[in-house]
Short mmCIF file of N, CA and C in Angstrom, two decimals:
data_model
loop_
_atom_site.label_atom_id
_atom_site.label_comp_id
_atom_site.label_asym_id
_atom_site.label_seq_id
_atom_site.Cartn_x
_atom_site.Cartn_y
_atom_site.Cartn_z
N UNK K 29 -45.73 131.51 -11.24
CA UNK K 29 -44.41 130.92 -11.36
C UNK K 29 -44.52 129.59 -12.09
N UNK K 30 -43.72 129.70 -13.31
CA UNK K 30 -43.65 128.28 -13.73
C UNK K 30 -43.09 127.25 -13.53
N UNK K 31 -43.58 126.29 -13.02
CA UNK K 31 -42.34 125.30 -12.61
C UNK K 31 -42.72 123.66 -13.39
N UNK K 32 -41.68 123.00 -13.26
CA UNK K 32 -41.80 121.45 -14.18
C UNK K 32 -40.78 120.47 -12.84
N UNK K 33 -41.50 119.46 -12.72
CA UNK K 33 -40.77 118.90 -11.75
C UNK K 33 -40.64 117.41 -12.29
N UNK K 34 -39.54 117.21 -12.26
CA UNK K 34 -39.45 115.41 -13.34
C UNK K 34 -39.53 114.57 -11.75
N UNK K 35 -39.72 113.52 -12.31
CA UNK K 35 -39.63 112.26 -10.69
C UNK K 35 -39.60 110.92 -11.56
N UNK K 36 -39.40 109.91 -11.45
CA UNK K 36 -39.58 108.54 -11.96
C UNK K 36 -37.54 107.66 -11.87
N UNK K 37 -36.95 108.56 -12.79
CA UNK K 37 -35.74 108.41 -12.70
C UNK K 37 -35.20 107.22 -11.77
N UNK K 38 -34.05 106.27 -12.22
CA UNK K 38 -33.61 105.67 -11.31
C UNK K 38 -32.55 104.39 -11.94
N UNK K 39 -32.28 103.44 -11.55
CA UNK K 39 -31.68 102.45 -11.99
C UNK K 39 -31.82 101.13 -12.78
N UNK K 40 -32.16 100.94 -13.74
CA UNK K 40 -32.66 99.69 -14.36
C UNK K 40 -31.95 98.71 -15.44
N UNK K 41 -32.00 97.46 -15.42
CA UNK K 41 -31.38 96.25 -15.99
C UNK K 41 -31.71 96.71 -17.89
N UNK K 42 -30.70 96.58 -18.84
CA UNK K 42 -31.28 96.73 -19.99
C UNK K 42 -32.29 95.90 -20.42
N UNK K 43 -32.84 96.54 -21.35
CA UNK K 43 -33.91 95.86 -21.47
C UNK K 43 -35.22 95.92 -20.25
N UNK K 44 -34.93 96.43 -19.75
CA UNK K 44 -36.13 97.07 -18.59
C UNK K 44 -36.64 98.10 -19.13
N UNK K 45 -37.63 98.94 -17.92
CA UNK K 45 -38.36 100.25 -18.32
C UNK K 45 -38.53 101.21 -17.33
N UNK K 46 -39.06 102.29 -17.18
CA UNK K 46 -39.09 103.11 -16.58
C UNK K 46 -40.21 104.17 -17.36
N UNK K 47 -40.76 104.87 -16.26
CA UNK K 47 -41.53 105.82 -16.38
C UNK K 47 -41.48 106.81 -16.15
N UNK K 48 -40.82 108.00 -16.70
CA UNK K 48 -40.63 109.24 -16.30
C UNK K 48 -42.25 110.12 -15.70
N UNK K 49 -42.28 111.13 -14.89
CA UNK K 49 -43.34 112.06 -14.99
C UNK K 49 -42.94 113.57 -14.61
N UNK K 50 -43.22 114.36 -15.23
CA UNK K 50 -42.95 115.45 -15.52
C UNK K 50 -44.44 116.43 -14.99
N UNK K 51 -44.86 117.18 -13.46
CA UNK K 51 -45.61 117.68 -13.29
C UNK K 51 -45.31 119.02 -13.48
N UNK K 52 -46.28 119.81 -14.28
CA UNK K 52 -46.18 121.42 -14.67
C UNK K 52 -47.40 122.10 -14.17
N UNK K 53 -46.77 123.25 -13.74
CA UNK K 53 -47.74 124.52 -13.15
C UNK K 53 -47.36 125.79 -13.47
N UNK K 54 -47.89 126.85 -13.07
CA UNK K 54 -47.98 128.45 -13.36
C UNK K 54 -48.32 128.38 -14.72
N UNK K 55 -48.61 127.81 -15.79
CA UNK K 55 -49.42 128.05 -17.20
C UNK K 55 -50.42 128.33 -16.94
N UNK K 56 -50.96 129.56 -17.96
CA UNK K 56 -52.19 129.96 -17.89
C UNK K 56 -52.78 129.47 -19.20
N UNK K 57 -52.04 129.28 -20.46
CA UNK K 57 -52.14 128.70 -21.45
C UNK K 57 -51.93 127.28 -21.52
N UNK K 58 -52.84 126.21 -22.60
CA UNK K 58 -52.60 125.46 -22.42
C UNK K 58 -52.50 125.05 -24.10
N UNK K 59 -51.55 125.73 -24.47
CA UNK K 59 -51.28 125.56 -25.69
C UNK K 59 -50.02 125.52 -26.28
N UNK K 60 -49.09 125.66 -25.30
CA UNK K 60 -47.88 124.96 -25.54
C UNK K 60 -47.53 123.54 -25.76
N UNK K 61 -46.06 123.23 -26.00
CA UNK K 61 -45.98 122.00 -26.40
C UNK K 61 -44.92 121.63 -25.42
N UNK K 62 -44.42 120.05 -24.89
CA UNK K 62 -44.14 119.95 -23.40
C UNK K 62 -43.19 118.32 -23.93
N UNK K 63 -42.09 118.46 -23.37
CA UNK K 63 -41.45 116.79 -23.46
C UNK K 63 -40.40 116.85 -22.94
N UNK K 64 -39.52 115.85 -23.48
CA UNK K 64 -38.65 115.46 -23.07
C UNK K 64 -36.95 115.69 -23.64
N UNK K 65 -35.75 116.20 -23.25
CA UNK K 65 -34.51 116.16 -23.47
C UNK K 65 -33.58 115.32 -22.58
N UNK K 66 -32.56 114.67 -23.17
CA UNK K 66 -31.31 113.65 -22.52
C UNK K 66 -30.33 114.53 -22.43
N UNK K 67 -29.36 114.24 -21.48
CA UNK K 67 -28.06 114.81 -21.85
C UNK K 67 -27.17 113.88 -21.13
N UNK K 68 -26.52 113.01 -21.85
CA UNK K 68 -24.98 112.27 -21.28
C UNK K 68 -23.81 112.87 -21.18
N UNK K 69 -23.08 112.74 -20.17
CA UNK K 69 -21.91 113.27 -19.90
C UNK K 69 -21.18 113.35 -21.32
N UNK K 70 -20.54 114.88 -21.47
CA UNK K 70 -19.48 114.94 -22.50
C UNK K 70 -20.51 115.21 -23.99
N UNK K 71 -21.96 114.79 -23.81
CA UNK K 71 -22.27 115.12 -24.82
C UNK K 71 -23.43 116.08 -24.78
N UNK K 72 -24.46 116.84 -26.24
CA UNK K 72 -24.82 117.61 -25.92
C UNK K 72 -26.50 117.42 -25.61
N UNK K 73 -27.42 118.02 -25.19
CA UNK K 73 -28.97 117.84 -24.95
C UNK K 73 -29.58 117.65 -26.09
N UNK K 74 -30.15 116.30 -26.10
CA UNK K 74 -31.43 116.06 -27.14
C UNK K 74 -32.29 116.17 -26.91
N UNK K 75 -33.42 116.54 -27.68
CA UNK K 75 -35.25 115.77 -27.67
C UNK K 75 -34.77 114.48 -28.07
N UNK K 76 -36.04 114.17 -26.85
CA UNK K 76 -36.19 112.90 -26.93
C UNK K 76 -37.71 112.42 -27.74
N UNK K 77 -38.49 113.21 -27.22
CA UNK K 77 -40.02 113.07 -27.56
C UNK K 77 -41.06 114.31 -26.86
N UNK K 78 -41.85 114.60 -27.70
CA UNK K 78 -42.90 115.63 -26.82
C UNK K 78 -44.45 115.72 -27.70
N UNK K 79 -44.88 116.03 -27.09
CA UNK K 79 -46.64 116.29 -27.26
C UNK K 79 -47.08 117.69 -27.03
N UNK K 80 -48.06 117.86 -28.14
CA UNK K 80 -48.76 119.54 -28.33
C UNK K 80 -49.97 119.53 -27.27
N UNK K 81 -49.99 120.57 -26.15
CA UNK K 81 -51.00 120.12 -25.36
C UNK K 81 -52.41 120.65 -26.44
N UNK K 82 -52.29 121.42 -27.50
CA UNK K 82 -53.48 121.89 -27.79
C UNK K 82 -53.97 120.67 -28.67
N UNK K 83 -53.12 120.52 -29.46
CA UNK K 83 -54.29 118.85 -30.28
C UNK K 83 -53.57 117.23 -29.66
N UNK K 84 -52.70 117.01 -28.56
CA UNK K 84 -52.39 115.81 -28.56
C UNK K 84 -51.18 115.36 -29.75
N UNK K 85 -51.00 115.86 -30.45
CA UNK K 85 -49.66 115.38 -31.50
C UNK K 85 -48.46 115.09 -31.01
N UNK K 86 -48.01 113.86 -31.22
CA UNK K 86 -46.55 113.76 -30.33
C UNK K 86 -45.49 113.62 -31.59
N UNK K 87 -44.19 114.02 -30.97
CA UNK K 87 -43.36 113.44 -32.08
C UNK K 87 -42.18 112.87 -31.25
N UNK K 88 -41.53 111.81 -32.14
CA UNK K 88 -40.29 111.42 -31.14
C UNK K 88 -39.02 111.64 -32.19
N UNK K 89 -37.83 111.00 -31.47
CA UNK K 89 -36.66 111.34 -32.03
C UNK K 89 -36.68 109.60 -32.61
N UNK K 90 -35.23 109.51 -34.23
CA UNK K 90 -35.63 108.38 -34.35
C UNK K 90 -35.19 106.76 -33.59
N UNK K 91 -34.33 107.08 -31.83
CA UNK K 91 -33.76 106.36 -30.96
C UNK K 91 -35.26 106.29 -30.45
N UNK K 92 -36.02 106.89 -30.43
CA UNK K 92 -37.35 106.69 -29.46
C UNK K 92 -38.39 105.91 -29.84
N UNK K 93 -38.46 105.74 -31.26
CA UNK K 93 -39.42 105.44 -32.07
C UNK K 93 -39.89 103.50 -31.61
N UNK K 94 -40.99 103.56 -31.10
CA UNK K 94 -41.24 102.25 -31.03
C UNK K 94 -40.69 101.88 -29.59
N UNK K 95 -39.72 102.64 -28.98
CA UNK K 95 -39.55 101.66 -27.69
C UNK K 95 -40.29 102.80 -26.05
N UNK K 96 -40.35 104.37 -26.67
CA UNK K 96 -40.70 105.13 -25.88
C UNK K 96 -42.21 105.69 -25.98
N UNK K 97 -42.99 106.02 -25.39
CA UNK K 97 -44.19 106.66 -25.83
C UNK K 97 -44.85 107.89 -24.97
N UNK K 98 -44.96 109.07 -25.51
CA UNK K 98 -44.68 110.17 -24.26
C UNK K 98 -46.73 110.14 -24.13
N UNK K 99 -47.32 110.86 -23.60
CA UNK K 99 -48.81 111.25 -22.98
C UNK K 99 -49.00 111.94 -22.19
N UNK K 100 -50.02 112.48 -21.84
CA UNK K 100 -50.57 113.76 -20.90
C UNK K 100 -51.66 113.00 -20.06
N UNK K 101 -51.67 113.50 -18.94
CA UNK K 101 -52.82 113.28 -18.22
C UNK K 101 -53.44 115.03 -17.74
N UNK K 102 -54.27 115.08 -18.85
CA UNK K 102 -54.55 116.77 -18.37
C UNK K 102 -55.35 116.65 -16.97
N UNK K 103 -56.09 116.19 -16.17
CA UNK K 103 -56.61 116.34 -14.69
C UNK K 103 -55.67 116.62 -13.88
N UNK K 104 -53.99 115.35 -13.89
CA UNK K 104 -53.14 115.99 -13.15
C UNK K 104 -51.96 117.25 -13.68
N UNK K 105 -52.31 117.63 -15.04
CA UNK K 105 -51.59 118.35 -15.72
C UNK K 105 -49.94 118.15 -15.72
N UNK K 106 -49.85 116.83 -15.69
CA UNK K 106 -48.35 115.79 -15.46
C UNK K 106 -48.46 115.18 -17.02
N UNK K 107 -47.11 115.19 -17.75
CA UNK K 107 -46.72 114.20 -18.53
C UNK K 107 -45.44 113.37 -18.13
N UNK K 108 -45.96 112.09 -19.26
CA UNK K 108 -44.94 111.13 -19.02
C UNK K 108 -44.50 110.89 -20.19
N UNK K 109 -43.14 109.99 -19.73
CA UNK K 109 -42.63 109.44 -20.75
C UNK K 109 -42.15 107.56 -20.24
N UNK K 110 -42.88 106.78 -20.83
CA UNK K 110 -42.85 105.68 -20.36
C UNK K 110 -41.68 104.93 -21.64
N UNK K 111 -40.49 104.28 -20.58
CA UNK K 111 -39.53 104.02 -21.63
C UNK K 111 -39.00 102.43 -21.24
N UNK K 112 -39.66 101.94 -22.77
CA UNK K 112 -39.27 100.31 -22.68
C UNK K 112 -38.22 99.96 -23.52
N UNK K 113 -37.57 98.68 -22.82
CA UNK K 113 -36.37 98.17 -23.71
C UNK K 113 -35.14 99.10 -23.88
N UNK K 114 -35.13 99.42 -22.59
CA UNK K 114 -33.94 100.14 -22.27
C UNK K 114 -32.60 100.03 -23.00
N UNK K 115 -31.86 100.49 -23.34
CA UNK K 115 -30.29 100.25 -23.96
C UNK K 115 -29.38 101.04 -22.98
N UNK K 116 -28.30 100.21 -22.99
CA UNK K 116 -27.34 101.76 -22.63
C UNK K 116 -26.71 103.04 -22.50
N UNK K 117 -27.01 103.09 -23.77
CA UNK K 117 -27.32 104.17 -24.95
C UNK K 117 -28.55 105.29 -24.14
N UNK K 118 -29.21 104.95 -23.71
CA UNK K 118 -29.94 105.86 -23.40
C UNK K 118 -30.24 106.23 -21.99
N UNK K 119 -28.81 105.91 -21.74
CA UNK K 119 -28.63 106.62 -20.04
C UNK K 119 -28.18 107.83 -19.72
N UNK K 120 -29.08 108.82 -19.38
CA UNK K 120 -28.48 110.31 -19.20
C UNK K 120 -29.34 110.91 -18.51
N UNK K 121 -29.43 112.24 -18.28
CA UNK K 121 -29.77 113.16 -17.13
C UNK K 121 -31.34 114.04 -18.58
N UNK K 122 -32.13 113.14 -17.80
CA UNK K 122 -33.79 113.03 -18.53
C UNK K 122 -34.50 114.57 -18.18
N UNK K 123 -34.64 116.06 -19.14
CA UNK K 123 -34.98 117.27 -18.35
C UNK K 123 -36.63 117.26 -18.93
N UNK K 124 -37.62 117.42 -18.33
CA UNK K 124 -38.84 118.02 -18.55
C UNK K 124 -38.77 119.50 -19.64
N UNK K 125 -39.13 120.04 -20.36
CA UNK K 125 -38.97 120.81 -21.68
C UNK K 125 -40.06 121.84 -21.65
N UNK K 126 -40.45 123.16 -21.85
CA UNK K 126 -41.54 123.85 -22.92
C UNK K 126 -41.23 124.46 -23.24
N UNK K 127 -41.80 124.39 -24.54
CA UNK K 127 -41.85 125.31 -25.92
C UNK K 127 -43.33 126.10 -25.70
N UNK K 128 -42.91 127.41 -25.52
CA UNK K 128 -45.01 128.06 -25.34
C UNK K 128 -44.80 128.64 -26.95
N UNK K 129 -44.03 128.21 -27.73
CA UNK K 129 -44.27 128.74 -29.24
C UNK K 129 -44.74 127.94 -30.28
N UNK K 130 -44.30 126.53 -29.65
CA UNK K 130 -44.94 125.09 -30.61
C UNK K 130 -44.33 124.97 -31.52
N UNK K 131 -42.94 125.25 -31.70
CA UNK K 131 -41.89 124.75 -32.86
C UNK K 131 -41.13 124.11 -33.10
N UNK K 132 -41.26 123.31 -31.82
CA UNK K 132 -40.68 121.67 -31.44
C UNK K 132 -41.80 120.56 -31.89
N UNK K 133 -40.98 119.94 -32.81
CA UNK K 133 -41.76 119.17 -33.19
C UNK K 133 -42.33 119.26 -34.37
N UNK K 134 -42.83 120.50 -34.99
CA UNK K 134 -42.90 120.51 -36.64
C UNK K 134 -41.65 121.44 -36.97
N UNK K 135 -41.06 121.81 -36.29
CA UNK K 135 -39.69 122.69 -37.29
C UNK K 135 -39.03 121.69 -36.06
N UNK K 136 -39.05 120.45 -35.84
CA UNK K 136 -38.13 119.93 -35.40
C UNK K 136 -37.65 120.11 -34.00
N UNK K 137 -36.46 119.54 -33.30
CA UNK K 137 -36.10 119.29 -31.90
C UNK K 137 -34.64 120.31 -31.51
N UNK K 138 -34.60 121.32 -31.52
CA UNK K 138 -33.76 121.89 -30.55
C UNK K 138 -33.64 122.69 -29.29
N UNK K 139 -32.43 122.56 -28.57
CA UNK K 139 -32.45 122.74 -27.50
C UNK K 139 -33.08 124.76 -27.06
N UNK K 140 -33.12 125.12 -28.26
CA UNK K 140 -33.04 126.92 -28.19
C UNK K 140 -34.65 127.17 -28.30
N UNK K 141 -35.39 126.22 -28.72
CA UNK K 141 -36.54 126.12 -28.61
C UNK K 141 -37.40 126.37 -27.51
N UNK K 142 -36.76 125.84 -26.28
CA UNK K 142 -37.11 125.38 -24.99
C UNK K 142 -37.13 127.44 -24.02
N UNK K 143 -38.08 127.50 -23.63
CA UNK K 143 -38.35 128.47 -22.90
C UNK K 143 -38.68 127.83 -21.68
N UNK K 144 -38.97 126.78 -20.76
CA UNK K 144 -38.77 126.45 -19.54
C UNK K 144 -38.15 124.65 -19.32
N UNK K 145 -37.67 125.00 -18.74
CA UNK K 145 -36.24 124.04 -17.99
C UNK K 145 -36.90 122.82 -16.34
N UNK K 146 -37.12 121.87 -16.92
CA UNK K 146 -37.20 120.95 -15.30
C UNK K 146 -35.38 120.61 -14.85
N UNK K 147 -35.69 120.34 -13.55
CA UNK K 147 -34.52 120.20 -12.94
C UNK K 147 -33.35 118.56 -13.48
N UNK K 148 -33.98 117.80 -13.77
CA UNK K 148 -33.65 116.90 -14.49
C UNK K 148 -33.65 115.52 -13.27
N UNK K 149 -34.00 114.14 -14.18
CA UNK K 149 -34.26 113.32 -13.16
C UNK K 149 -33.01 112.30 -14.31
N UNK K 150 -31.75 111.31 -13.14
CA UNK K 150 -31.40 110.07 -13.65
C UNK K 150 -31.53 108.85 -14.45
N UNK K 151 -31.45 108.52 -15.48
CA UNK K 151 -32.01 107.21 -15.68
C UNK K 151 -30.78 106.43 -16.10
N UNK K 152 -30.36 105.77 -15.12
CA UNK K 152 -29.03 105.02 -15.34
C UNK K 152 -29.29 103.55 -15.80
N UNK K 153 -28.48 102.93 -16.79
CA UNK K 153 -29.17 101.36 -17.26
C UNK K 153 -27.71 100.70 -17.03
N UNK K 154 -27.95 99.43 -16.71
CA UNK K 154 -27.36 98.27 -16.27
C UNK K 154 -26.80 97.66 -17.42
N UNK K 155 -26.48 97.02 -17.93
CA UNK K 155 -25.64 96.01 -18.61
C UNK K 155 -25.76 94.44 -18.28
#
């Protein structure tokens, strides 16, 4: 059974940070590619950022660039997404992502890509 479980989520001052983590199991392969999507009320699910577990390659979106940085810790087979310099702008309902085809990220970020779904964790920002 595959499952992705996000946790970190929560409330922070702009300009703060937060650390998402995203733990995954039931893969027998470890050659998929694994990240992150937003979705704000009223609007629709982005990538945000993700990493190829087979060579480490990450790519982000260009709101991410420089203030977010996603990584793997393969021992706990958990990724994160550690997110600094928060804006308002980037408050929405944060889902854990995989692609077991790897076409996120060089043919780009869409949501039809995604063959498994985390439950989604908060990241609400302050003003």
């Amino acid at each position: 059974e595959v499952q992705l479980v996000e946790s970190g989520g929560g409330l922070v001052q702009a300009g703060g940070s937060l650390r998402l983590s995203c733990a995954a199991s039931g893969f027998t392969r470890d050659d998929y590619v694994i990240g992150w999507f937003r979705q704000a009320p009223g609007k629709e699910r982005l990538g945000v950022a993700c990493i190829s577990k087979s060579d480490g390659t990450t790519y982000y979106t260009n709101s991410a660039k420089g203030r977010f940085t996603i990584s793997s810790d393969s021992a706990k087979n958990t990724v994160y997404l550690q997110m600094n310099n928060l804006k308002p702008d980037d408050e929405a309902v944060y889902y854990c992502a995989v692609d077991t085809e790897g076409q996120w990220g060089p043919e780009g970020t869409r949501w039809w890509f995604i063959d498994y779904w985390g439950q989604g964790t908060q990241v609400t920002v302050s003003s």
